[in-house]
Each structure stands twice: as structure tokens, then as C-alpha cells.
Short mmCIF file of C-alpha atoms in Angstrom, two decimals:
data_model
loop_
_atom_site.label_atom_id
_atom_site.label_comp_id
_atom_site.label_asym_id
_atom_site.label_seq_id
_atom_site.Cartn_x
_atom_site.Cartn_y
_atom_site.Cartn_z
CA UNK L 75 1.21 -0.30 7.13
CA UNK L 76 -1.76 -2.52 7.73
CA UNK L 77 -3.18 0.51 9.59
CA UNK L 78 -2.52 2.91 7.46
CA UNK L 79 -4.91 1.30 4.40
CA UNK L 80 -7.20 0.92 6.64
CA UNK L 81 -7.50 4.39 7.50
CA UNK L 82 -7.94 4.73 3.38
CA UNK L 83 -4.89 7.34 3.17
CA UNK L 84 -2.44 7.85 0.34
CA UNK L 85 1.04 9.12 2.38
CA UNK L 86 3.79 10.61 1.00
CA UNK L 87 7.84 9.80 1.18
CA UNK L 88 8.17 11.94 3.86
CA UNK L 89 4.88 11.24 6.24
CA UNK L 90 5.24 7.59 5.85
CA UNK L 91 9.07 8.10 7.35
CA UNK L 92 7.40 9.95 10.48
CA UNK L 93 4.78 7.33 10.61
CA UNK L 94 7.59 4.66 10.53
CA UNK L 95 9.48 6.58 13.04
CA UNK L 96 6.73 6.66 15.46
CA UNK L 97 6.19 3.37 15.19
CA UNK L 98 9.80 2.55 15.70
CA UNK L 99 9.89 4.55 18.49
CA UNK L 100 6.76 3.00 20.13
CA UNK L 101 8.05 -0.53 19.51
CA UNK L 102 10.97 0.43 21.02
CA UNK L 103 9.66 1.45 24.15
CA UNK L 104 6.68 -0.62 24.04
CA UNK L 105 9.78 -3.42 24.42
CA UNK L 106 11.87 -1.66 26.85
CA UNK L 107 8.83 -1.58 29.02
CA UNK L 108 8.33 -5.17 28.98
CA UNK L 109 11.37 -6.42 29.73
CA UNK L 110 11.50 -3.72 32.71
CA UNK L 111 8.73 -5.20 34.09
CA UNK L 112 9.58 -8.88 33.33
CA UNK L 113 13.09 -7.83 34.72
CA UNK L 114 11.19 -6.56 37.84
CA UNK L 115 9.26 -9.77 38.73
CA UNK L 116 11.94 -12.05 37.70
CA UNK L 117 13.75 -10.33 40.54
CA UNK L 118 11.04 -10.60 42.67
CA UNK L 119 10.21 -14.07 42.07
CA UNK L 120 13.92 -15.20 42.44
CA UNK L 121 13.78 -13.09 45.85
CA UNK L 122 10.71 -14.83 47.31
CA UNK L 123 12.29 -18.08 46.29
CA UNK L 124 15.43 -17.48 48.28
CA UNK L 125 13.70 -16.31 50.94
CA UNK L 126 11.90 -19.34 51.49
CA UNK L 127 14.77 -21.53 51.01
CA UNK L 128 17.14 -19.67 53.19
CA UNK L 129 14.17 -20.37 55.81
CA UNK L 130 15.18 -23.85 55.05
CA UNK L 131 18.86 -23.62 55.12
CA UNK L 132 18.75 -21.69 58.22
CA UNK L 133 17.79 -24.56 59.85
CA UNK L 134 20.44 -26.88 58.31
CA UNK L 135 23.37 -24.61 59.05
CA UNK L 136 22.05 -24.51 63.08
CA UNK L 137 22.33 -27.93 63.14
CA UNK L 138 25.78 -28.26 61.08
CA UNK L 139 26.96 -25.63 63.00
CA UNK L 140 26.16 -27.60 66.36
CA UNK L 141 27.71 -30.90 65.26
CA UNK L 142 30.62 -28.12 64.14
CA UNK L 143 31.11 -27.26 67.82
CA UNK L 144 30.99 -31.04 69.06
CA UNK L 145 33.84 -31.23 66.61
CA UNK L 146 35.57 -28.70 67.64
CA UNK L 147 35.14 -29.74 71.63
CA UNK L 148 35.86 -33.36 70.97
CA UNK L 149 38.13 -33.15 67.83
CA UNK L 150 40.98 -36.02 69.05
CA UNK L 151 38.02 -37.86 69.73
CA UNK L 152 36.43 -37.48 66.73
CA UNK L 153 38.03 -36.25 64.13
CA UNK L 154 35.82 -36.43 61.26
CA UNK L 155 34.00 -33.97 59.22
CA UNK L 156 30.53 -33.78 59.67
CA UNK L 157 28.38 -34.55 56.61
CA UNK L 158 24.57 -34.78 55.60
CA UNK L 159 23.09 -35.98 52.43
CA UNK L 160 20.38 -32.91 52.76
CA UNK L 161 23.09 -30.60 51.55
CA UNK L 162 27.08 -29.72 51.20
CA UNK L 163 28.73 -27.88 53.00
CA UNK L 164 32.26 -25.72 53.78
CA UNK L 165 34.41 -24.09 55.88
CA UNK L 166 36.55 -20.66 55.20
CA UNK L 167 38.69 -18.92 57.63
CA UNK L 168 38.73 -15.20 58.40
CA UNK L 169 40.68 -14.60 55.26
CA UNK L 170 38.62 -16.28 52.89
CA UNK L 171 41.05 -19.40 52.49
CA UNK L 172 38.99 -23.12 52.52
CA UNK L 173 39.29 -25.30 55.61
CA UNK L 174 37.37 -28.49 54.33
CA UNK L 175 34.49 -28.73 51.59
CA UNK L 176 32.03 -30.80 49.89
CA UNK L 177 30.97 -28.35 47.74
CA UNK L 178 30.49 -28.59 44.32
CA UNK L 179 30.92 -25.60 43.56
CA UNK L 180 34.25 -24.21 43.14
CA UNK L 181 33.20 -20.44 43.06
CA UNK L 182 31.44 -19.25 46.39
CA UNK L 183 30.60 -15.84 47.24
CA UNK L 184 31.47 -15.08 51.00
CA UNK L 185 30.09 -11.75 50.73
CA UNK L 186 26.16 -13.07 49.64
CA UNK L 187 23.50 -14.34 52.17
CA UNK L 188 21.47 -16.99 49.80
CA UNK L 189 22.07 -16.43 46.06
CA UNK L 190 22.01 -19.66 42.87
CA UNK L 191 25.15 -20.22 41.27
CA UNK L 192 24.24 -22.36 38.52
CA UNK L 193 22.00 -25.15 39.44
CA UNK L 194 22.69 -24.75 43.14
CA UNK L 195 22.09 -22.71 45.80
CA UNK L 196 24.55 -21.43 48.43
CA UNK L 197 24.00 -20.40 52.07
CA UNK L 198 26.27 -18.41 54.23
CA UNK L 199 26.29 -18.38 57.46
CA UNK L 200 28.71 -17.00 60.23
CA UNK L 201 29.07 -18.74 63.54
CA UNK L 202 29.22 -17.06 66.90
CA UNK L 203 32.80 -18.86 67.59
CA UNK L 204 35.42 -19.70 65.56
CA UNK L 205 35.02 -23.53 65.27
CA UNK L 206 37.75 -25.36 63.95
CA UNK L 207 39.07 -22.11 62.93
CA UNK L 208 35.92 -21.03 60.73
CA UNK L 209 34.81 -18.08 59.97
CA UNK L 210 32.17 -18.85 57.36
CA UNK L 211 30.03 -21.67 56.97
CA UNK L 212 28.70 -22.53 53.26
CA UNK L 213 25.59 -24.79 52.49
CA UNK L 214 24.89 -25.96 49.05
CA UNK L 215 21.61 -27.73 48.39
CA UNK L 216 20.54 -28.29 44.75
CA UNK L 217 18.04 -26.05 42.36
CA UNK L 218 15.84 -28.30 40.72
CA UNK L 219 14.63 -24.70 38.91
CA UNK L 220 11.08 -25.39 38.81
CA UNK L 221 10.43 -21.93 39.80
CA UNK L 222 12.35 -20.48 36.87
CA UNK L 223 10.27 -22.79 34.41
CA UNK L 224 6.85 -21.74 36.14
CA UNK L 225 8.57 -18.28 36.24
CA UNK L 226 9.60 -18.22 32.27
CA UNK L 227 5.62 -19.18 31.72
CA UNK L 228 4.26 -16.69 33.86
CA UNK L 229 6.43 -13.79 31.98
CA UNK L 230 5.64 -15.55 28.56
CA UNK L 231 1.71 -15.27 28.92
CA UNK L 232 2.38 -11.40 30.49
CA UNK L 233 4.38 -10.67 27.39
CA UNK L 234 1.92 -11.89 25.07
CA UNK L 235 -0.90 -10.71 26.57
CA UNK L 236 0.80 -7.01 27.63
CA UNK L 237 2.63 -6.54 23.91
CA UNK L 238 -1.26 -7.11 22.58
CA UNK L 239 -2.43 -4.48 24.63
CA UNK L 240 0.31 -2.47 24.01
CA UNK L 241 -0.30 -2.86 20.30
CA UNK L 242 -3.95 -2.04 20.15
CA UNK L 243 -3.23 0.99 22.57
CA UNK L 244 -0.64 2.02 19.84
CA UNK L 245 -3.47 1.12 16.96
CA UNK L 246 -5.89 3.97 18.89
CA UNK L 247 -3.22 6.40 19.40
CA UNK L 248 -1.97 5.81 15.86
CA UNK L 249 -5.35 6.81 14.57
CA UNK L 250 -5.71 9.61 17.04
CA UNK L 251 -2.20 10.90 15.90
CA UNK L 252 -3.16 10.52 11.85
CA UNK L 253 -6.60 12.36 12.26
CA UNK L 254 -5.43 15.47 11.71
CA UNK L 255 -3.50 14.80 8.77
CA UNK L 256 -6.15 12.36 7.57
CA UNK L 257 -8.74 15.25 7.62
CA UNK L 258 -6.01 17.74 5.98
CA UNK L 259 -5.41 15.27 3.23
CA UNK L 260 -8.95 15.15 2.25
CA UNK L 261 -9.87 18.83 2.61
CA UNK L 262 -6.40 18.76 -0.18
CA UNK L 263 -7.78 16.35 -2.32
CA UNK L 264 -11.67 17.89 -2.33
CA UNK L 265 -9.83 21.32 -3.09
CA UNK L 266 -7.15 19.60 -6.39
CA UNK L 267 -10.72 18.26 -6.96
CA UNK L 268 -12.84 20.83 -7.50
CA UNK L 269 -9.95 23.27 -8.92
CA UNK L 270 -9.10 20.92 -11.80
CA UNK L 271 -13.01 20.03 -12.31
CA UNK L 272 -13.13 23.78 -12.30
CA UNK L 273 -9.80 24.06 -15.00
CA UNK L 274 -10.69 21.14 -17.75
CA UNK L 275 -13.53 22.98 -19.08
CA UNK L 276 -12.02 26.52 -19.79
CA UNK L 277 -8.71 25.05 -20.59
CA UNK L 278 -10.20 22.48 -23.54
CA UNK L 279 -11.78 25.02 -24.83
CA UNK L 280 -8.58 27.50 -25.10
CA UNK L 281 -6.93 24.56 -26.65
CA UNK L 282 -9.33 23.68 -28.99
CA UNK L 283 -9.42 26.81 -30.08
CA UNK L 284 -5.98 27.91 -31.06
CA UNK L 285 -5.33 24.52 -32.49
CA UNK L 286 -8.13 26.05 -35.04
CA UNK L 287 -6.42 29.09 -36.02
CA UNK L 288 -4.25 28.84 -38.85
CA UNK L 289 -1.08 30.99 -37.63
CA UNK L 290 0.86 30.93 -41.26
CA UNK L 291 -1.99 33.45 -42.24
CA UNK L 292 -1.59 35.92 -39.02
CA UNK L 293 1.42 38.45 -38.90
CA UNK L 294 4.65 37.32 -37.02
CA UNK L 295 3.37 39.60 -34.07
CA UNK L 296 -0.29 37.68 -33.24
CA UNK L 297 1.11 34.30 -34.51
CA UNK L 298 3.51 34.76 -31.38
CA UNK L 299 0.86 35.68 -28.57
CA UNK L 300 -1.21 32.96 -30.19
CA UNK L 301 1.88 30.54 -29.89
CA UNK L 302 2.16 32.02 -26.22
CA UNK L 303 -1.20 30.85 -25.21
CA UNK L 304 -1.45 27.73 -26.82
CA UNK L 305 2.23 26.73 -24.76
CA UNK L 306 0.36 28.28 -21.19
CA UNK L 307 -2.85 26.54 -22.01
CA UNK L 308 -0.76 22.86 -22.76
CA UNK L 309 1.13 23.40 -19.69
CA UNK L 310 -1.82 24.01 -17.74
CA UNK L 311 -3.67 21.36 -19.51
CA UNK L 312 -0.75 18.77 -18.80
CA UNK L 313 -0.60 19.54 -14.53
CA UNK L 314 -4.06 19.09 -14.84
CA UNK L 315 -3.90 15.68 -15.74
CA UNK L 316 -1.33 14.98 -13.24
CA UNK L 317 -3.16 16.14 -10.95
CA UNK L 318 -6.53 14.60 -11.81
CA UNK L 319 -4.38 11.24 -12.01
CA UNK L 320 -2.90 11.73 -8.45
CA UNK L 321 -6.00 12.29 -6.76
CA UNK L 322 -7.22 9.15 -8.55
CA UNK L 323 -4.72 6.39 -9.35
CA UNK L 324 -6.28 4.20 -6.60
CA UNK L 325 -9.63 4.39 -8.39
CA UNK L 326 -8.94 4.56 -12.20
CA UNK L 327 -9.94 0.79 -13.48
CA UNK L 328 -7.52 0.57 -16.36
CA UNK L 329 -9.02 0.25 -19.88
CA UNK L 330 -6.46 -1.74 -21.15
CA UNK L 331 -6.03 -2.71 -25.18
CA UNK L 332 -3.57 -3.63 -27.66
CA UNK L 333 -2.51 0.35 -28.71
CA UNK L 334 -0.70 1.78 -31.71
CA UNK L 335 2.64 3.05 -29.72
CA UNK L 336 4.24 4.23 -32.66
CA UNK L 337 1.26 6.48 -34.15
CA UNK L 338 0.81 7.57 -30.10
CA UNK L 339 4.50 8.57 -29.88
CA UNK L 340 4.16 10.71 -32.80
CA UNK L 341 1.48 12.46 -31.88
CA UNK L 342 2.52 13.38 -28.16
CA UNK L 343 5.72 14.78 -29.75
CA UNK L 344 3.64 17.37 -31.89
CA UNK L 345 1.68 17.80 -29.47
CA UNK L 346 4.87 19.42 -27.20
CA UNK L 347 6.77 20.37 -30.46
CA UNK L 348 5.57 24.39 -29.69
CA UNK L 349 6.80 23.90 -26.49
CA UNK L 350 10.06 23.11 -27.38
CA UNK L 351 10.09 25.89 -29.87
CA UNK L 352 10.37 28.33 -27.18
CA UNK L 353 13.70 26.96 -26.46
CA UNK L 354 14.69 26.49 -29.60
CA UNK L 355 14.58 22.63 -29.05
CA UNK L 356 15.42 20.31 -31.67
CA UNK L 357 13.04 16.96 -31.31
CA UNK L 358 14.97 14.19 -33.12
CA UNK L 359 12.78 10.87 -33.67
CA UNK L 360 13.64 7.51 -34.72
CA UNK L 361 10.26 5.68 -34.20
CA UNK L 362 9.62 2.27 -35.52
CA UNK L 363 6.47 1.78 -37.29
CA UNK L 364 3.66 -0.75 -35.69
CA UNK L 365 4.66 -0.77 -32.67
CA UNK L 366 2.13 -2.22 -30.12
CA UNK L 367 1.50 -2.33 -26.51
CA UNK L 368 -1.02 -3.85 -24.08
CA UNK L 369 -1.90 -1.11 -21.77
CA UNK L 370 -4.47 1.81 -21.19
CA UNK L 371 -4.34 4.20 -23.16
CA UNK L 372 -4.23 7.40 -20.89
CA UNK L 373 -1.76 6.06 -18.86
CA UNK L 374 0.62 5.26 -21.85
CA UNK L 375 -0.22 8.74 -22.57
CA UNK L 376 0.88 9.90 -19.33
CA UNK L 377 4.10 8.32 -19.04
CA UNK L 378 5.26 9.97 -22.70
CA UNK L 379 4.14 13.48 -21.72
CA UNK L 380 6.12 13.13 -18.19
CA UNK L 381 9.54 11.95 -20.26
CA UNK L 382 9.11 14.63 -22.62
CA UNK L 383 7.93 17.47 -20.32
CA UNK L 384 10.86 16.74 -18.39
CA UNK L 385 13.01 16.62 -21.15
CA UNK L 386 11.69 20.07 -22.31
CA UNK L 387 11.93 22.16 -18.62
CA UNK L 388 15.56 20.51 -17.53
CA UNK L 389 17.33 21.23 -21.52
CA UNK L 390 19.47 23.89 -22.31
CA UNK L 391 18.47 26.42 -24.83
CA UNK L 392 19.28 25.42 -28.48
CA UNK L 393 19.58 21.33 -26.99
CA UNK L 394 18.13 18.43 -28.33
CA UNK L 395 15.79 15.58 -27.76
CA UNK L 396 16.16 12.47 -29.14
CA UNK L 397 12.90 9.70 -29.29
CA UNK L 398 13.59 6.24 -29.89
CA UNK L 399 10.96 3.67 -30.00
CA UNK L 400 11.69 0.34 -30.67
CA UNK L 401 9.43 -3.00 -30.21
CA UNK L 402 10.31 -3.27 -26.93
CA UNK L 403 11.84 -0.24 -25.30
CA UNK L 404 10.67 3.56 -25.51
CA UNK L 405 13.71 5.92 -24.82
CA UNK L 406 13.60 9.91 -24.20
CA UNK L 407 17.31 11.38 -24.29
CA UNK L 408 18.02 15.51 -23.58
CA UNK L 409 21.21 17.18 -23.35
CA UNK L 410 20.05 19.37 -20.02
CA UNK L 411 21.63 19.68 -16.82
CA UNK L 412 21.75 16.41 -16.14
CA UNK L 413 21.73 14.89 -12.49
CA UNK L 414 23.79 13.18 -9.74
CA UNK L 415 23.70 9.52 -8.82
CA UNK L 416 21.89 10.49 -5.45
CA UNK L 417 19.22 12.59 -7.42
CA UNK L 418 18.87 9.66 -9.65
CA UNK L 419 18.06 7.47 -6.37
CA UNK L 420 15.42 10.15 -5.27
CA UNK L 421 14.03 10.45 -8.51
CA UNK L 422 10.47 9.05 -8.78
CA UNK L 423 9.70 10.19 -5.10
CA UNK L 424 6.37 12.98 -5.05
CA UNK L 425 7.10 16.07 -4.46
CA UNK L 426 10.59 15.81 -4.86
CA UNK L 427 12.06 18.55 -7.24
CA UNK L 428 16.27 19.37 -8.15
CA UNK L 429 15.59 22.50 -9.50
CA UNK L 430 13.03 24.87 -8.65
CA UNK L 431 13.61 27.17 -11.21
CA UNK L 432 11.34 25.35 -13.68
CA UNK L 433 7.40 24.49 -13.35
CA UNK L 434 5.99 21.54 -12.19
CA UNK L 435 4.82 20.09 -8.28
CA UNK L 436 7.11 17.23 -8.79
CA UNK L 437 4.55 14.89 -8.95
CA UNK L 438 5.14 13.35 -12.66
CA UNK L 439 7.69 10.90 -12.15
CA UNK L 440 6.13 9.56 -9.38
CA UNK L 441 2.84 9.05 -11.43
CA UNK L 442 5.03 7.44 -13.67
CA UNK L 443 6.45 4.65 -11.72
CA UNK L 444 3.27 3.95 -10.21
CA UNK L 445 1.90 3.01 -13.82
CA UNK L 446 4.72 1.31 -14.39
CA UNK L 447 4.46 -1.12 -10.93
CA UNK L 448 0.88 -1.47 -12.15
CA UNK L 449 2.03 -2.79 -15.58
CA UNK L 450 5.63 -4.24 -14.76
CA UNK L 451 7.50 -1.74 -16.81
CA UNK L 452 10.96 -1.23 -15.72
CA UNK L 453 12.39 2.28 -16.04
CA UNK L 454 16.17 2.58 -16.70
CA UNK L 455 17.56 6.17 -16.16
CA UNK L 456 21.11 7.21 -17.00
CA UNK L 457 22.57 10.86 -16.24
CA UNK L 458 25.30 13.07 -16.45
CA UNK L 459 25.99 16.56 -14.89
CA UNK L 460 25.83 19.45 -17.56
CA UNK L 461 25.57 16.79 -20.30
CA UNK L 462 21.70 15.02 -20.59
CA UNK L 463 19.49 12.15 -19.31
CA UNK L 464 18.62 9.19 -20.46
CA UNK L 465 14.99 8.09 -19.67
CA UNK L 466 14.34 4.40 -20.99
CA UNK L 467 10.86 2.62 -21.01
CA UNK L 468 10.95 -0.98 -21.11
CA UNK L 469 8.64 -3.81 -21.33
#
């Protein structure tokens, strides 16, 4: 994620899970790699080292195999089992049974040339004749494994070095894969830009001037156009500042100050009261007076006009909407359509909308939680299918 702020780009839900996949995907491999190729010269290493030592052991099993035959010639002479402190040794028959051994080991592998078994390391050899009835000849010498700590170095410093490389290699073609979108992103946010730069003017001034007209002295047929406008021109006016906020919200310095909740509250319900007149809406408050906050003031603003917006669109016609405010808790109840626990969990994600046969980009909640990281709010929302939501600010 590192990379991604430095590349100065806001992602959403979904492009930060393809990001995160791609990573995943290149750590995976990036890994699977390396210990293919650590696999691959730990093989080789072990190989060379055999090599040389069977070199070695060749040797000693010549000359155990000699003293083997003098045995075998001169066994009622003899009869003793020849030994050398350089190594162990043993005899098998044809069938794989033991004759005599020294061995440590108990586990030997007749089938193998030179191979470790634990710390030691087993030669077999087979003799032209059948001395004393042996078929095989084991030598066991031990394996001081000084190879396999130079060896675990060696593959340390390769890992290290290789996963570095690796990583920056992943850095470039990270960047090279997020251009696009990068460039995309900001030809979106110059265009929400200039389009809502382009919309606040025009829009404050419809505003302005139907909250000027005094409707009780126009006839029931204007007074309703009027009302129609003023409702387009607030829903306008309220995606614009959601939209001027999200292309923003990293750069807004918060004017923060002690603010007059209650008096706020009051007004942001009037404000959407002719809203909820056109369906038939019933706005219950039960707002405590001088009730204060710490926070800035369009951001405050913000979060109200998302709970009741949303309370508004997702109602049912004739429903109501209760306000409570409190000294410590701001709560926002409909009796709408309600949601499931799963859309509760998906809630304050952008974009994300549950029913797309009301307005919005699906963009408020999310502004909404992001103010209230920024100030440690904690948002509580209850919900029930066909009967309301719940939407409680605390802090």
C-alpha cells in the first residue's frame, strides 16, 4: 500500500482488491521461484558433494574389498572381520539379508550409489565375486555437514538479495500496470472538477431564488412547479457537495470549532422537509437544546444531509422519520425497506448501491465514515427488511 500513496491515488473497494490480488499473486510466484531455484542448487550442491566423496569412498571400498577376498581365501586362518577406523562398513547377501556390520545406521539403501542418511554417508559397492557370500558392500563415513551450513548461507544471501530484486521489479511493473488507471482517475477527477465548478454557480442561484418566493401567495398550480424545482435544485445541490467533497477529502484542512448541533440539526431538517413532502414524509424530531460539538462545520453538515437523504430515497410513501439528538449521540430512524445483515457489512463502501431505483452514485456513506475515522465517531446501524433503519451518530 506503501506504493500506492506514493503514486498519490485514491482507489476504490474494488481496484484496491485487484491491486491486492496482483500482488498476492506476484508474491506467490515471486516465492515459488525462489525456492525452485534454491531447490535446484541445493540439489546440485549436495550432488557435487557426493561426487567428491564417493571419489573418496571408492578408494576405501577397493581396499576393504581386497582384505574381503584375503578373508574369504584364508577364512580358517583368519577369521576375523576386517575393520578400519576411516569408515564402517557391511555386508548383505543377494537377497538383501546382513552378513556382518559396523554400521550405525540401521536403515541402508541397497538400491543408492552414495546418498546421506542423517549425519552419515553411505557407499555401495558391488564386488566382482561373492566374498564371504556378499553381494553388497556398504561404507559409512561421517557428515560433518559443513557443506550444508556454507550451503544454507549461500541460498540465504541469494534469497535476500533475489526477493529484493524481485520486489523492485514488481515496484516498476506495479507502476507500469497502475498508469493507465492512474491517468483515467485524474482525467475523472479534472472532469467531477470542472462539472461541479461549472454546477455551484447556476444551482445557488436557483436556490436562492425560490427560497425568495413566497408560495402561500401563488395558486396551488405554480406553488407546485415552484416546489418541483426547489426539490431538483436541492438534490442537485446536495450530489454536488458530495462530489466536491470526494474529489477533495485528502485536501480539505478541517476548520474545526465548538458548533451549535442542535440549532444545525434543525435547520438541515427544513432544509429537506420539501423533500420529504413529495412522499408524504412525516419528520418527527426530538432534539435537545445546546447541544455542542467539536468539529468542522461542513463536514457535520455533511454527515446529517447523508442520514437524512438516505432516509428520504429508501422510505415508503406516507413513512416516517424520526431525529433524535441527544448530548452525545445523533440518531436518524426511517421505516423504508430496510436492509440485510450482509448489506449492512457493505454499507459505507463507494459506489456501492442496494437499490438502483433511487438517485444517488453511492458515494455518501462512504464520505461519511471517512469524516467519521477523521474525528473518531463511531457509527452504529441497525436494520430490518420491509420495516426501517436505524442510523446512530456517536461521539
Amino acid at each position: 500500500m506503501l506504493v500506492l500513496k506514493s503514486l498519490d491515488i485514491d482507489l476504490t473497494q474494488s481496484e484496491k482488491k485487484t491491486l491486492l490480488g496482483f500482488l498476492s499473486l506476484y508474491s506467490f510466484f515471486t516465492i515459488v521461484i525462489l525456492f525452485f531455484i534454491s531447490f535446484l542448487y541445493f540439489s546440485f550442491q549436495k550432488d557435487l558433494m557426493l561426487q567428491k566423496k564417493r571419489i573418496m569412498m571408492q578408494e576405501y571400498a577397493n581396499d576393504f574389498v581386497f582384505r574381503l577376498k584375503n578373508l574369504h581365501i584364508n577364512f580358517d586362518k583368519y577369521k576375523y572381520y576386517p575393520r578400519d577406523e576411516k569408515f564402517n562398513s557391511a555386508i548383505y547377501d543377494s537377497d538383501g539379508k546382513l552378513i556382518f556390520s559396523t554400521l550405525e545406521s540401521k536403515d541402508v539403501d541397497l538400491d543408492g550409489v552414495v546418498y546421506t542418511s542423517g549425519s552419515k554417508i553411505h557407499f555401495i559397492e558391488e564386488p566382482e565375486s561373492y566374498y564371504l557370500g556378499a553381494k553388497y558392500v556398504v561404507l559409512e563415513i561421517p557428515d560433518d555437514e559443513q557443506w550444508l551450513i556454507l550451503l544454507e548461507k549461500e541460498i540465504t544471501v541469494f534469497v535476500i538479495i533475489a526477493f529484493f530484486f524481485m520486489t523492485l521489479l514488481g515496484y516498476f511493473l506495479l507502476k507500469l500496470f497502475l498508469r493507465p488507471m492512474k491517468d483515467a482517475l485524474h482525467l475523472l477527477d479534472r472532469f467531477i472538477k470542472d462539472t461541479t465548478h461549472e454546477l455551484n454557480t447556476p444551482v445557488s442561484a436557483i436556490i436562492s431564488n425560490v427560497e425568495m418566493i413566497d408560495i402561500t401567495k401563488l395558486d396551488d398550480k405554480l406553488a407546485k412547479k415552484i416546489k418541483r424545482i426547489d426539490i431538483g435544485a436541492k438534490t442537485i445541490s446536495n450530489i454536488y457537495e458530495d462530489l466536491t467533497f470526494l474529489t477533495l477529502d485528502n485536501k480539505i484542512i478541517s476548520q474545526n470549532e465548538y458548533l451549535d448541533l442542535s440549532a444545525i440539526t434543525n435547520q438541515r431538517v427544513e432544509y429537506f422537509r420539501t423533500l420529504a413532502e413529495v412522499k408524504k414524509l412525516e419528520i418527527i424530531t426530538n432534539i435537545e437544546e445546546k447541544v455542542t460539538i467539536f468539529c468542522d462545520r461542513k463536514k457535520m453538515i455533511k454527515i446529517i444531509d447523508n442520514f437524512l437523504s438516505n432516509a428520504i430515497k429508501y422510505n415508503k410513501i406516507k413513512g416516517k422519520i424520526i431525529v433524535n439528538l441527544r448530548q452525545s449521540s445523533l440518531t436518524i430512524e426511517d421505516t423504508g425497506k430496510g436492509m440485510t445483515q450482509d448489506q449492512i457489512e457493505n454499507l459505507f463502501q463507494r459506489y456501492v448501491r442496494f437499490d438502483n431505483s433511487v438517485g444517488g452514485f453511492g458515494i455518501g456513506l462512504n464520505i461519511v465514515s471517512i469524516i467519521a475515522k477523521e474525528y473518531d465517531f463511531k457509527i452504529d446501524v441497525s436494520s430490518k427488511l420491509h420495516e426501517g433503519t436505524k442510523m446512530e451518530l456517536k461521539w
